[in-house]
Coordinates of C-alpha atoms in Angstrom, one line a residue:
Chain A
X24 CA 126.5 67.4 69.0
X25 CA 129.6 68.1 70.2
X26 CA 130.1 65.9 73.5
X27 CA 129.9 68.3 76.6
X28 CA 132.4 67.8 79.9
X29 CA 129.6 66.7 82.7
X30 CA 129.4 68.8 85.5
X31 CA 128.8 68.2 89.0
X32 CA 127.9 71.3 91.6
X33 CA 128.9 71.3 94.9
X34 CA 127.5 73.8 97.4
X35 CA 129.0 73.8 101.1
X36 CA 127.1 76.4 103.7
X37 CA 125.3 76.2 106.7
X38 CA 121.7 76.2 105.2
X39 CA 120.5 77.5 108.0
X40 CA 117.4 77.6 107.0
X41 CA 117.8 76.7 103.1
X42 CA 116.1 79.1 101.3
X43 CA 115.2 80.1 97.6
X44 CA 118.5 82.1 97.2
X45 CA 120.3 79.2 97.9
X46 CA 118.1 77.2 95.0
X47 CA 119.0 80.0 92.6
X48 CA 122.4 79.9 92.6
X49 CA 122.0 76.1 91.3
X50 CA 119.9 77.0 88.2
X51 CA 121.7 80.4 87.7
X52 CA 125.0 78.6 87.5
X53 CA 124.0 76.0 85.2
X54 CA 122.4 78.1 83.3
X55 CA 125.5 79.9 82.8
X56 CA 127.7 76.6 82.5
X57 CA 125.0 75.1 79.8
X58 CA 125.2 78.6 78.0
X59 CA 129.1 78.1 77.5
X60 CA 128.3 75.3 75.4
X61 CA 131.2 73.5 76.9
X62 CA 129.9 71.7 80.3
X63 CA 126.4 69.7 81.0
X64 CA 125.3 70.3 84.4
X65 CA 124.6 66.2 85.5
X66 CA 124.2 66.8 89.0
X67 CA 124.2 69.2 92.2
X68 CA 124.7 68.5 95.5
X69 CA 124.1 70.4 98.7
X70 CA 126.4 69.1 101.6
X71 CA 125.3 71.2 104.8
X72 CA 127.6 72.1 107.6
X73 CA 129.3 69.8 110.4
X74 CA 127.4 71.3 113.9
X75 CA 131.2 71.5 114.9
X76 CA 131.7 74.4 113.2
X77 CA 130.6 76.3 115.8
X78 CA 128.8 79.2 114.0
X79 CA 126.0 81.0 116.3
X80 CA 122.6 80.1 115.8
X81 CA 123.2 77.1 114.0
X82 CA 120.5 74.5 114.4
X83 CA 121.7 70.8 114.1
X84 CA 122.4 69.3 111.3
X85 CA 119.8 66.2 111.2
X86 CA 117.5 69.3 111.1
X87 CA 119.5 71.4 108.0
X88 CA 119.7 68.1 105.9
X89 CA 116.2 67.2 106.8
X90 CA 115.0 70.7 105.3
X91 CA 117.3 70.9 102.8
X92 CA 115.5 67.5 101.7
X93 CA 112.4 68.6 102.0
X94 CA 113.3 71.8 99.4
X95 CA 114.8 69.4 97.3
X96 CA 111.6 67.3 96.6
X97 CA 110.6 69.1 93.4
X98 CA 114.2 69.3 91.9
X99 CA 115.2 66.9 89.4
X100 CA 118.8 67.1 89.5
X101 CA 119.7 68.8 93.2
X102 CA 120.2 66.6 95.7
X103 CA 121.1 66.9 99.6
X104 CA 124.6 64.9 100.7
X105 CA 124.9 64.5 104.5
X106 CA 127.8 63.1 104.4
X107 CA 129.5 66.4 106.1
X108 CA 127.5 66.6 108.3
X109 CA 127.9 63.3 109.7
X110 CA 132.0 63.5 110.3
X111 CA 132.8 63.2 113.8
X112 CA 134.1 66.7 113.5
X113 CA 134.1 70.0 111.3
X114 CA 136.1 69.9 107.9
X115 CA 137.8 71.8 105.5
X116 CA 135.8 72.4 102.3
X117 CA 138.8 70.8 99.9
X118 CA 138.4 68.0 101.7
X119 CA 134.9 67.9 101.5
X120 CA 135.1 68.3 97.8
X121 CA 138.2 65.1 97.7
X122 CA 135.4 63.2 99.3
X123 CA 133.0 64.1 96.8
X124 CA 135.4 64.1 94.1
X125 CA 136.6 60.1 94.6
X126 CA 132.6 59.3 94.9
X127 CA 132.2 60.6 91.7
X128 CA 134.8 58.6 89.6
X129 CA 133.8 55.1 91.8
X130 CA 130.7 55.1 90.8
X131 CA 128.9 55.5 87.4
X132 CA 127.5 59.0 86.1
X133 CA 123.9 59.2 88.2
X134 CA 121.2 61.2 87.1
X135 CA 121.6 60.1 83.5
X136 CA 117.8 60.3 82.7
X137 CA 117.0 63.5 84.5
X138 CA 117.4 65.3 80.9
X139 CA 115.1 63.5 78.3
X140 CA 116.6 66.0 75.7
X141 CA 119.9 65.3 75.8
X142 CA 121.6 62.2 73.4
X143 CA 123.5 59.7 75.7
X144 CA 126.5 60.8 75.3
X145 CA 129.4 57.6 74.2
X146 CA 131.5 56.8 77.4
X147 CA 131.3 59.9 79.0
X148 CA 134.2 61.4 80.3
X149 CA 135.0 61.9 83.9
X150 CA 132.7 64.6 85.5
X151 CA 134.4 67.6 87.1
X152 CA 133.2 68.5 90.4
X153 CA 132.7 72.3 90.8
X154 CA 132.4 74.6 93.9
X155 CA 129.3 76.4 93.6
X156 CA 129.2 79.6 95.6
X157 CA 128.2 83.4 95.9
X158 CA 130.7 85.7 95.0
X159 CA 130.7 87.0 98.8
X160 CA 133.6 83.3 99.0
X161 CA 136.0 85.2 97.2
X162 CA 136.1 87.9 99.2
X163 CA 136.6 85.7 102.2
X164 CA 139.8 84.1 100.6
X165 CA 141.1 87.2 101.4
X166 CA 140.8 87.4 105.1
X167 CA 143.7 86.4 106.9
X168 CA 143.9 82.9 109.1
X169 CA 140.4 81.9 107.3
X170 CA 141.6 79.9 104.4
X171 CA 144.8 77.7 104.0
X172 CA 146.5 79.3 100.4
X173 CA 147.3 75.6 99.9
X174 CA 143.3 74.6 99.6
X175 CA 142.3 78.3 97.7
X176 CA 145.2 76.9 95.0
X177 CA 143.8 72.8 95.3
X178 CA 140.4 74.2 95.1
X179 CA 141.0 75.9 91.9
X180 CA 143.5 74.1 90.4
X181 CA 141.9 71.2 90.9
X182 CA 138.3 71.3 90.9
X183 CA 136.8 74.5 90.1
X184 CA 134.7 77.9 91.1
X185 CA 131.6 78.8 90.1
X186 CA 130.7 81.7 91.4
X187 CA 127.3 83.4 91.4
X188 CA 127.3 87.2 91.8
X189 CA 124.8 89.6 92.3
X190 CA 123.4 92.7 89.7
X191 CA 125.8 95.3 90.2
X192 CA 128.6 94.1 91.5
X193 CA 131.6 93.5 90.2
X194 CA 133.6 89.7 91.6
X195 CA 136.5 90.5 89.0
X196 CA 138.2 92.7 91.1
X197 CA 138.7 89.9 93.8
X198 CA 140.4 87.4 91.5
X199 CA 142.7 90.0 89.9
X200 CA 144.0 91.2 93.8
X201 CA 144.9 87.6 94.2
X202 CA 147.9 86.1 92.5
X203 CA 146.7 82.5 93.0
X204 CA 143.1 83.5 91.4
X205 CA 144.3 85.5 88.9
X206 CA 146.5 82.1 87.7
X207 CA 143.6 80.1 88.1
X208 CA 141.2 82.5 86.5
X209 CA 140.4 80.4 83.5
X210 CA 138.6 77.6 86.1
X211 CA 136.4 80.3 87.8
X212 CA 133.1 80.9 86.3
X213 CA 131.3 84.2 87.1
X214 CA 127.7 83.8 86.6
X215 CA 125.3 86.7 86.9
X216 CA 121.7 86.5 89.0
X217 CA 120.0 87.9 86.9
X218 CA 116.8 88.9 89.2
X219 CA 117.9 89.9 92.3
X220 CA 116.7 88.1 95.8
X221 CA 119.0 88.7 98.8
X222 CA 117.0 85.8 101.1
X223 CA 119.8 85.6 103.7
X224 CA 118.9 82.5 106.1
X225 CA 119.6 85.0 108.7
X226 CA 117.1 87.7 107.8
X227 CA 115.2 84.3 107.8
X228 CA 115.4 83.6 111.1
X229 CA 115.1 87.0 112.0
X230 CA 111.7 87.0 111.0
X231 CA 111.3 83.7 112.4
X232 CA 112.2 84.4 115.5
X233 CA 109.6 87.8 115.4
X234 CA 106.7 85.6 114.8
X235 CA 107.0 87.2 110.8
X236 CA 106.0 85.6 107.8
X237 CA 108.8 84.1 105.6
X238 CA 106.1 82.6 103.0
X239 CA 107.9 82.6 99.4
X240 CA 111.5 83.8 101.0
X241 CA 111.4 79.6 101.4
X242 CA 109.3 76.0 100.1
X243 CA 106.0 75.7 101.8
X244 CA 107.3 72.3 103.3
X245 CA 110.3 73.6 105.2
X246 CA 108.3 76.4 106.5
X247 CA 105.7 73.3 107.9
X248 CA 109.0 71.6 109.5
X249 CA 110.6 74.7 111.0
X250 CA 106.8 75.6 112.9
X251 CA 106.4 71.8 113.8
X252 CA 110.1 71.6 114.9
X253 CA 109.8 74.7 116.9
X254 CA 113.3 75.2 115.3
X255 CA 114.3 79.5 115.2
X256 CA 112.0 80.8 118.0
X257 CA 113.8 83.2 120.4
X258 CA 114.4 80.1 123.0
X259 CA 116.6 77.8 120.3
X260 CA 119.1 80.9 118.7
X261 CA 121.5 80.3 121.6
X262 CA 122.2 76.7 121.5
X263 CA 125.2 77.0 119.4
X264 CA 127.7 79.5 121.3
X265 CA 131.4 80.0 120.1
X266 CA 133.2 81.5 117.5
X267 CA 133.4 80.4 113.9
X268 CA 136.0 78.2 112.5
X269 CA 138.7 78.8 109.8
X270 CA 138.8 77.0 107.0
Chain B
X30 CA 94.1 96.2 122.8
X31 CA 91.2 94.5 122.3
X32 CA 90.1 92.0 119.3
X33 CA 87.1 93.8 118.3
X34 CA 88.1 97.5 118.6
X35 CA 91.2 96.9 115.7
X36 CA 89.9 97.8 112.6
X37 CA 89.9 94.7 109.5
X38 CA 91.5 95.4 106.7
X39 CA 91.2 93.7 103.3
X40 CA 94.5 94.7 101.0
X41 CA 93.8 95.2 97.4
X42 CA 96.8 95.0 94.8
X43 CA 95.9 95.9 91.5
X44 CA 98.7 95.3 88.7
X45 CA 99.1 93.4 85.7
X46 CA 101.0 90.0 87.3
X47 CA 102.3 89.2 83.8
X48 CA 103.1 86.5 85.7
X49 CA 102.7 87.0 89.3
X50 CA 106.0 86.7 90.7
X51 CA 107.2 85.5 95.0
X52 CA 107.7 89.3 95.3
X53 CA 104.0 90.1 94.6
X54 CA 103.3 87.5 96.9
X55 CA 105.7 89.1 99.6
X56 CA 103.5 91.9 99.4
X57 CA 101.0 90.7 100.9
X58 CA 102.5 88.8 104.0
X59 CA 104.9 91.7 104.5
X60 CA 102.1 94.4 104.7
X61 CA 100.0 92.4 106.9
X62 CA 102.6 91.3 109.7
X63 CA 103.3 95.2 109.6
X64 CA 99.4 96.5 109.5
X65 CA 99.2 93.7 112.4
X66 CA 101.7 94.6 113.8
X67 CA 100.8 98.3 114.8
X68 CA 97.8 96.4 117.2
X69 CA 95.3 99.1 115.1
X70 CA 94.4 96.8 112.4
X71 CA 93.8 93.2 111.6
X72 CA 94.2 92.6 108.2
X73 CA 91.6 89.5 107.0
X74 CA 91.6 89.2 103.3
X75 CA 93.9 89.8 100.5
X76 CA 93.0 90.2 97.0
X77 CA 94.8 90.2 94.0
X78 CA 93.2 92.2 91.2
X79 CA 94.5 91.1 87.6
X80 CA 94.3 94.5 85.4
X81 CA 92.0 93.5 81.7
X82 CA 93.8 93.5 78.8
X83 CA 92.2 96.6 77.7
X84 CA 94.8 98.4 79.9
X85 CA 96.9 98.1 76.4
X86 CA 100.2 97.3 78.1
X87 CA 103.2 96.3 76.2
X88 CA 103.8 92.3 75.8
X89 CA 100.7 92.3 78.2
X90 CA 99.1 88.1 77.7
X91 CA 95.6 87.8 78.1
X92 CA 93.7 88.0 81.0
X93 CA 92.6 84.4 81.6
X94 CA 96.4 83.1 82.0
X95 CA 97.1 85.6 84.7
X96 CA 93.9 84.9 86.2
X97 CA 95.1 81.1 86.4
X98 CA 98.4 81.9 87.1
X99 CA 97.5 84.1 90.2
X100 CA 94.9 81.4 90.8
X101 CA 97.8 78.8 91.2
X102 CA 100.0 81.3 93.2
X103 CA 97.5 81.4 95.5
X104 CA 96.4 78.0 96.2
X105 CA 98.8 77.5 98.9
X106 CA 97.8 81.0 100.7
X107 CA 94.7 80.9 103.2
X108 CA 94.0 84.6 103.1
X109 CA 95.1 86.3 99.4
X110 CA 92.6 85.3 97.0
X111 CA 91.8 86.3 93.0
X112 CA 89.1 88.2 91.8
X113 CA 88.8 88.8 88.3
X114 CA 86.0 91.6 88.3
X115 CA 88.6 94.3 87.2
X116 CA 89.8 92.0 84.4
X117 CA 86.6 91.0 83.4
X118 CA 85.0 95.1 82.6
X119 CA 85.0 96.0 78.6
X120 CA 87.2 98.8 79.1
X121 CA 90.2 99.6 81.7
X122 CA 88.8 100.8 85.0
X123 CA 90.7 103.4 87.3
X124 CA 92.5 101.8 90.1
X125 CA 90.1 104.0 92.7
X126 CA 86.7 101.8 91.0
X127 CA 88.5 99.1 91.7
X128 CA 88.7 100.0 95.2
X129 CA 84.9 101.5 95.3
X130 CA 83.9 98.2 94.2
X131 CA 85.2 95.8 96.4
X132 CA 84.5 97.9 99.6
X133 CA 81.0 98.0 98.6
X134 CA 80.7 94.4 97.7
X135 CA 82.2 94.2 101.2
X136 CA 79.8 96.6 102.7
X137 CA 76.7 94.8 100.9
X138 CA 77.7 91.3 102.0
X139 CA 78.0 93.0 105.4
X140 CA 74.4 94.4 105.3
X141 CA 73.1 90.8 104.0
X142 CA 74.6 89.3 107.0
X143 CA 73.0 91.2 109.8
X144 CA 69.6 91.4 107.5
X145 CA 69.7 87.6 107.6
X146 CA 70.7 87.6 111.2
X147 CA 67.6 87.6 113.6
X148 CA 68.6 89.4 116.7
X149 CA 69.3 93.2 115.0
X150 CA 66.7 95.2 113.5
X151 CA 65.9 95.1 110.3
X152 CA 65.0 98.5 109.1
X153 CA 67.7 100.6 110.9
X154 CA 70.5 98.9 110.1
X155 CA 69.5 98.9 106.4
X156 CA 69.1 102.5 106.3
X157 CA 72.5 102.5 108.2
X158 CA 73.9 100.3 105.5
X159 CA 72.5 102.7 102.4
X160 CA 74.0 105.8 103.8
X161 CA 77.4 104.5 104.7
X162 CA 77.9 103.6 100.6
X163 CA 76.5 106.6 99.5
X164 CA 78.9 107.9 102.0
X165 CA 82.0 105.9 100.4
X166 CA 81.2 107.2 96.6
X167 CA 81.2 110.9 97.9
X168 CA 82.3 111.8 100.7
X169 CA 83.7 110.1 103.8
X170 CA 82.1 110.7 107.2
X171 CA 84.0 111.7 109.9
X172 CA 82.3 109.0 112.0
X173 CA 84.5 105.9 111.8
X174 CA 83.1 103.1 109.7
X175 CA 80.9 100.8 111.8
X176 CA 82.9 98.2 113.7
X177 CA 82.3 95.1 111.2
X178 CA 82.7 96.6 108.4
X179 CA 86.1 95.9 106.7
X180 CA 88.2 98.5 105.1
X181 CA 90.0 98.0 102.0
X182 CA 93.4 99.6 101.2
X183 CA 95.4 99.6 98.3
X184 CA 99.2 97.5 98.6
X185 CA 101.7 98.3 96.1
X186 CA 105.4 98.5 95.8
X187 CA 106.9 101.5 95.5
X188 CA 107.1 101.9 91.9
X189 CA 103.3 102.9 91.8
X190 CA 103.4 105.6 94.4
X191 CA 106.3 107.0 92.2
X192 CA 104.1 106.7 89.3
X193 CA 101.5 109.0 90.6
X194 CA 104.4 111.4 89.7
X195 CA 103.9 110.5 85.7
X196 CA 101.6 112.9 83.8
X197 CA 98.1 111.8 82.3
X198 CA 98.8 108.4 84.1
X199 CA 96.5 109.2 87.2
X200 CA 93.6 111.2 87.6
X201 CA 94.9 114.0 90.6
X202 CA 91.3 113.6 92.0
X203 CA 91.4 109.9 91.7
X204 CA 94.8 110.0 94.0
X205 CA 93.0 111.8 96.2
X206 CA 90.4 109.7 96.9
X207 CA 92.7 106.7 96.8
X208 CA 94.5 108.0 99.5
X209 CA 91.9 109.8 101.3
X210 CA 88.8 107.3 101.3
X211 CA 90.4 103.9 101.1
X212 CA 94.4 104.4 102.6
X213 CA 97.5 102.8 100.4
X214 CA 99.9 100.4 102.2
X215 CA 103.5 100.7 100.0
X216 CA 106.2 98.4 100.0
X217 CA 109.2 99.8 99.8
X218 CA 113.1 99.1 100.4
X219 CA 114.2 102.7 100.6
X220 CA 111.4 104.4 102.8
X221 CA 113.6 107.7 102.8
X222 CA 112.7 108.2 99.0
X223 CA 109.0 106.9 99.6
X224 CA 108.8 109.9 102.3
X225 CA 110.6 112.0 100.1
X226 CA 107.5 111.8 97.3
X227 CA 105.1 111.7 99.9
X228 CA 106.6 115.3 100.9
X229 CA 106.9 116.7 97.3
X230 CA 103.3 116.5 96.9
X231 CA 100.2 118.3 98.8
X232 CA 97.9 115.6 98.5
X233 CA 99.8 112.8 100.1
X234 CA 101.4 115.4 102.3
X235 CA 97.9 115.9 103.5
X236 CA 96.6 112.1 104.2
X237 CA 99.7 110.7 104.9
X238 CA 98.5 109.4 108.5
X239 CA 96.6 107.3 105.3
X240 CA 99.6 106.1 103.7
X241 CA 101.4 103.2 105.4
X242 CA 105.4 102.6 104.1
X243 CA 106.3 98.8 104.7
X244 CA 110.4 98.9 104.9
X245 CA 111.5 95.7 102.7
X246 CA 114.5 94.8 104.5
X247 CA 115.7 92.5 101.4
X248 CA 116.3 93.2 98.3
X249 CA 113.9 91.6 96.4
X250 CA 113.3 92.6 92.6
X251 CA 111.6 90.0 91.2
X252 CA 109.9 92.1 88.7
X253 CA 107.9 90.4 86.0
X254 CA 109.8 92.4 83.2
X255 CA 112.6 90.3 84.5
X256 CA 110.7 87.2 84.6
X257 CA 109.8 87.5 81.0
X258 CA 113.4 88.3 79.9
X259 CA 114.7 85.3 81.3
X260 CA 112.2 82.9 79.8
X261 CA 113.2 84.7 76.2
X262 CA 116.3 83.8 77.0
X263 CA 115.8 80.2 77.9
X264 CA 116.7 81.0 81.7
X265 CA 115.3 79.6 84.2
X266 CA 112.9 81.0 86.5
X267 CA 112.8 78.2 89.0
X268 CA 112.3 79.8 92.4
X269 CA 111.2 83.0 91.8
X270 CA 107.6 82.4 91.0
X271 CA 105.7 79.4 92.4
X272 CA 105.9 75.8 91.2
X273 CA 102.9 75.4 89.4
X274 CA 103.6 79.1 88.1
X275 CA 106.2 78.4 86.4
X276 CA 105.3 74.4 84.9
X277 CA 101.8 76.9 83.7
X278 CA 104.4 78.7 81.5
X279 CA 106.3 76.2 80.2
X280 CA 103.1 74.4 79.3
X281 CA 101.2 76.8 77.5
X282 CA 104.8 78.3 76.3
X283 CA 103.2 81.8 77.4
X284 CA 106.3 84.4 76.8
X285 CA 108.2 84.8 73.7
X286 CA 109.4 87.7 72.1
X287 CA 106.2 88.0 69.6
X288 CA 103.7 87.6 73.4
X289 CA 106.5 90.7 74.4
X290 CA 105.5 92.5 70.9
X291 CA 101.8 92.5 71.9
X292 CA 100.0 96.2 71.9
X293 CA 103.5 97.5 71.1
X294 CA 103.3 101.2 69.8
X295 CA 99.5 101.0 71.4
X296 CA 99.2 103.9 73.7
X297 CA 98.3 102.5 77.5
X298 CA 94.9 103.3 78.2
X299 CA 95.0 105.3 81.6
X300 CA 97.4 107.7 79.1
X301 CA 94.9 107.8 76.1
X302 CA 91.8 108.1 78.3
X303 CA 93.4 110.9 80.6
X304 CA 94.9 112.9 78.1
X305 CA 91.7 113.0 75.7
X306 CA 90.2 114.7 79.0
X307 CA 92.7 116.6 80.1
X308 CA 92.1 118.3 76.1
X309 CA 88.4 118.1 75.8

């Protein structure tokens, strides 16, 4: 067997509640990445948002890692990083992906054993660490002030996209309009969902907050901390006021 | 409004759940925070009726693993529940039976509870009991149904209401009764074409104060024909059918292409059965 490049998934968000969609983009992209016959998925990590950012409605963080834990319990290979989180203050995603990155060639591959089927491959070559998002990012590099060009370019150049999109649209378009994208194309992976499940965490807490069910939109035990934590009830959407932060 | 003057509903979804899927399972809780919602009903039981294999449908698996499967999907919920009468009849039995049947198991099980309880008379409400299920297999009263005495509806998604539309698929009188005896509760994510259908035709025109449109306010199109495609193609389904849902598949290595090739060029029964009537 040809030896594969190992692959490590980083997703960056607010996880505000994690939810199944957020889970799917995870086994659709390494699905896709195991598909090429190029890359084996090792490892994915979910690194939740600072509180500084400032977005509205966020809950605090020790909360977000906590459930994004708890949704994690039954994954073999996904694993939640609150590392983030836990910076005195709010950072750029490149530079949450350096951090990442350096962790990565320190210490030895982890999460050898988590596939029984694969050979153990000879000294394995240095894992790239992808960005794994929905195809709704690269939209966003587009609007102005949010993103420095310098980080879209290190982000690509560097590391990697992997972007998830949904049935029927069409993410192509968004790499072509942009000249640093369309240089960079060859390191952005568009995967396809292919079942459709729009859980937005804020529909989410939408129905949270209206005393609605959210059974199967997210894992049982996250659904037992958000009623025992009392978090997303009417009184607790306002404790994070302000405006959102660039990258 | 009071507790005891809402009227309990038990939902009834009948379908194939080759394999029951999170959105079947959406079903459910959506309908009932909606049917609670409107402070007329309060909605106690749902049930999840596995059609039997003699409903002939392509790359359809046998019974017994959807049974388990909807079994396992369940195990976490406190109010949907499996019943496998449906699946367990020789032949394939109209979705309206299915109905007759469980609101008269319901109305017997009522009866045996106020027989067995001391206080009411015997006799009266016995004769009260016989009446009201000769009443459900003709003709409904105009009385309302005695408080106590649930009501079952039927929950789909909006692809069976549309499918009333297909010919020889449906009885029309079995539509009607479906919709005039028992009530349907639909799921549906664009409620504009849902009225649409409901206004093309006379008989759901007529009882539409019976028909109940849920809006779906996310997309979710976790369809079982998707499900199966992925697993033939080595996808994963993680996440879009429950845990033990999913490690049940993989175990017993339910869908392949030769499980998809089952009762292929076999004509589905509802079609056989109503068109051999619709020419006798």
């Amino acid at each position: 067997m040809k030896s594969r490049i190992p692959v490590v998934l980083l997703a960056c968000g607010s996880f505000n509640p994690i939810t199944y969609m957020h889970l799917r983009l995870f086994e659709v992209a390494r699905d896709h990445l195991h598909q090429t016959g190029m890359y084996q998925v090792t490892q994915g990590i979910i690194s939740p948002v600072n509180d500084d950012y400032g977005k509205k409605d966020l809950v605090a963080s020790q909360h977000r890692v906590a459930m994004a834990r708890l949704a994690l319990q039954t994954s073999d290979w996904i694993r939640v990083d609150p590392w983030e989180s836990e910076q005195p203050q709010w950072m750029e995603t490149v530079k949450v992906l350096r951090h990442h990155h350096s962790q990565l060639l320190r210490s030895p591959p982890p999460m050898e054993g988590s596939d029984p089927g694969q050979e153990p491959s000879a000294p394995t070559a240095a894992p790239q660490l992808k960005l794994l998002c929905g195809a709704d990012i690269l939209r966003t590099f587009q609007t102005p002030n949010l993103w420095e060009d310098a980080h879209i370019q290190e982000i690509v150049e560097k590391f990697g996209l992997v972007c998830v999109s949904r049935v029927g649209h069409d993410p192509k378009g968004y790499i072509l309009d942009s000249p640093i994208l369309r240089r960079y194309q060859h390191n952005i992976h568009l995967a396809r969902e292919p079942v459709q499940n729009e859980i937005s965490a804020t529909y989410v807490r939408r129905a949270l907050s209206q005393g609605q069910s959210v059974k199967y939109l997210l894992p049982d035990p996250v659904i037992a901390y958000i009623r025992d934590q009392g978090l997303y009830t009417k009184d607790s959407s306002w404790q994070a006021t302000g405006t959102q932060k660039g990258q | 409004m009071d507790k005891s003057e809402k009227t309990e509903v038990v939902l009834l979804a009948c379908g194939s759940f080759n394999p029951i899927t999170n959105m079947h399972l959406r079903l459910f809780e959506l309908a009932k925070d909606y049917l609670n919602g409107t402070g007329k009903y309060r909605v106690i039981k749902g049930i999840i009726s596995p059609v039997g294999d003699a409903y002939k449908k392509k790359g359809l698996i046998p019974a017994h693993h959807r049974i388990i499967m909807a079994e396992l999907a369940t195990k976490s919920s406190n109010w949907v529940e499996v019943d496998t009468w449906e699946s367990l009849q020789k032949e394939w039995t109209e979705t309206v039976k299915v109905l007759r049947h469980h609101q008269e198991k319901l109305e017997a099980g009522n009866c045996d509870q106020r027989q067995n309880s001391p206080v009411v008379e015997r006799s009266g409400r016995k004769r009260k009991c016989l009446e009201e299920r000769q009443d459900s297999s003709q003709k409904k009263s105009l009385e309302p149904k005695t408080k106590g005495v649930p009501e079952v509806k039927l929950l789909c998604g909006a692809d069976l209401l549309e499918s009333f539309g297909v010919p020889n698929l449906w009885k029309s009188e079995d539509i009607t009764r479906i919709v005039a005896d028992y009530g349907l509760i639909c799921v549906t994510r664009d409620g504009s074409d849902a009225q649409k259908f409901i206004y093309e035709s006379d008989v759901l025109w007529k009882h539409q104060s019976n028909i109940h449109l849920v809006n779906e306010w996310i997309h979710n199109d976790i369809s079982s024909t998707k499900i199966r495609r992925a697993l033939r193609r080595g996808q994963s389904i993680r996440y879009l059918v429950p845990d033990l849902v999913q490690e049940y598949i993989e175990k017993h290595d339910l869908y392949s292409s030769e499980s998809e090739d089952r009762n292929v060029g076999v004509v589905l029964a509802p079609l056989q059965r109503n068109t051999a009537e619709a020419k006798s």
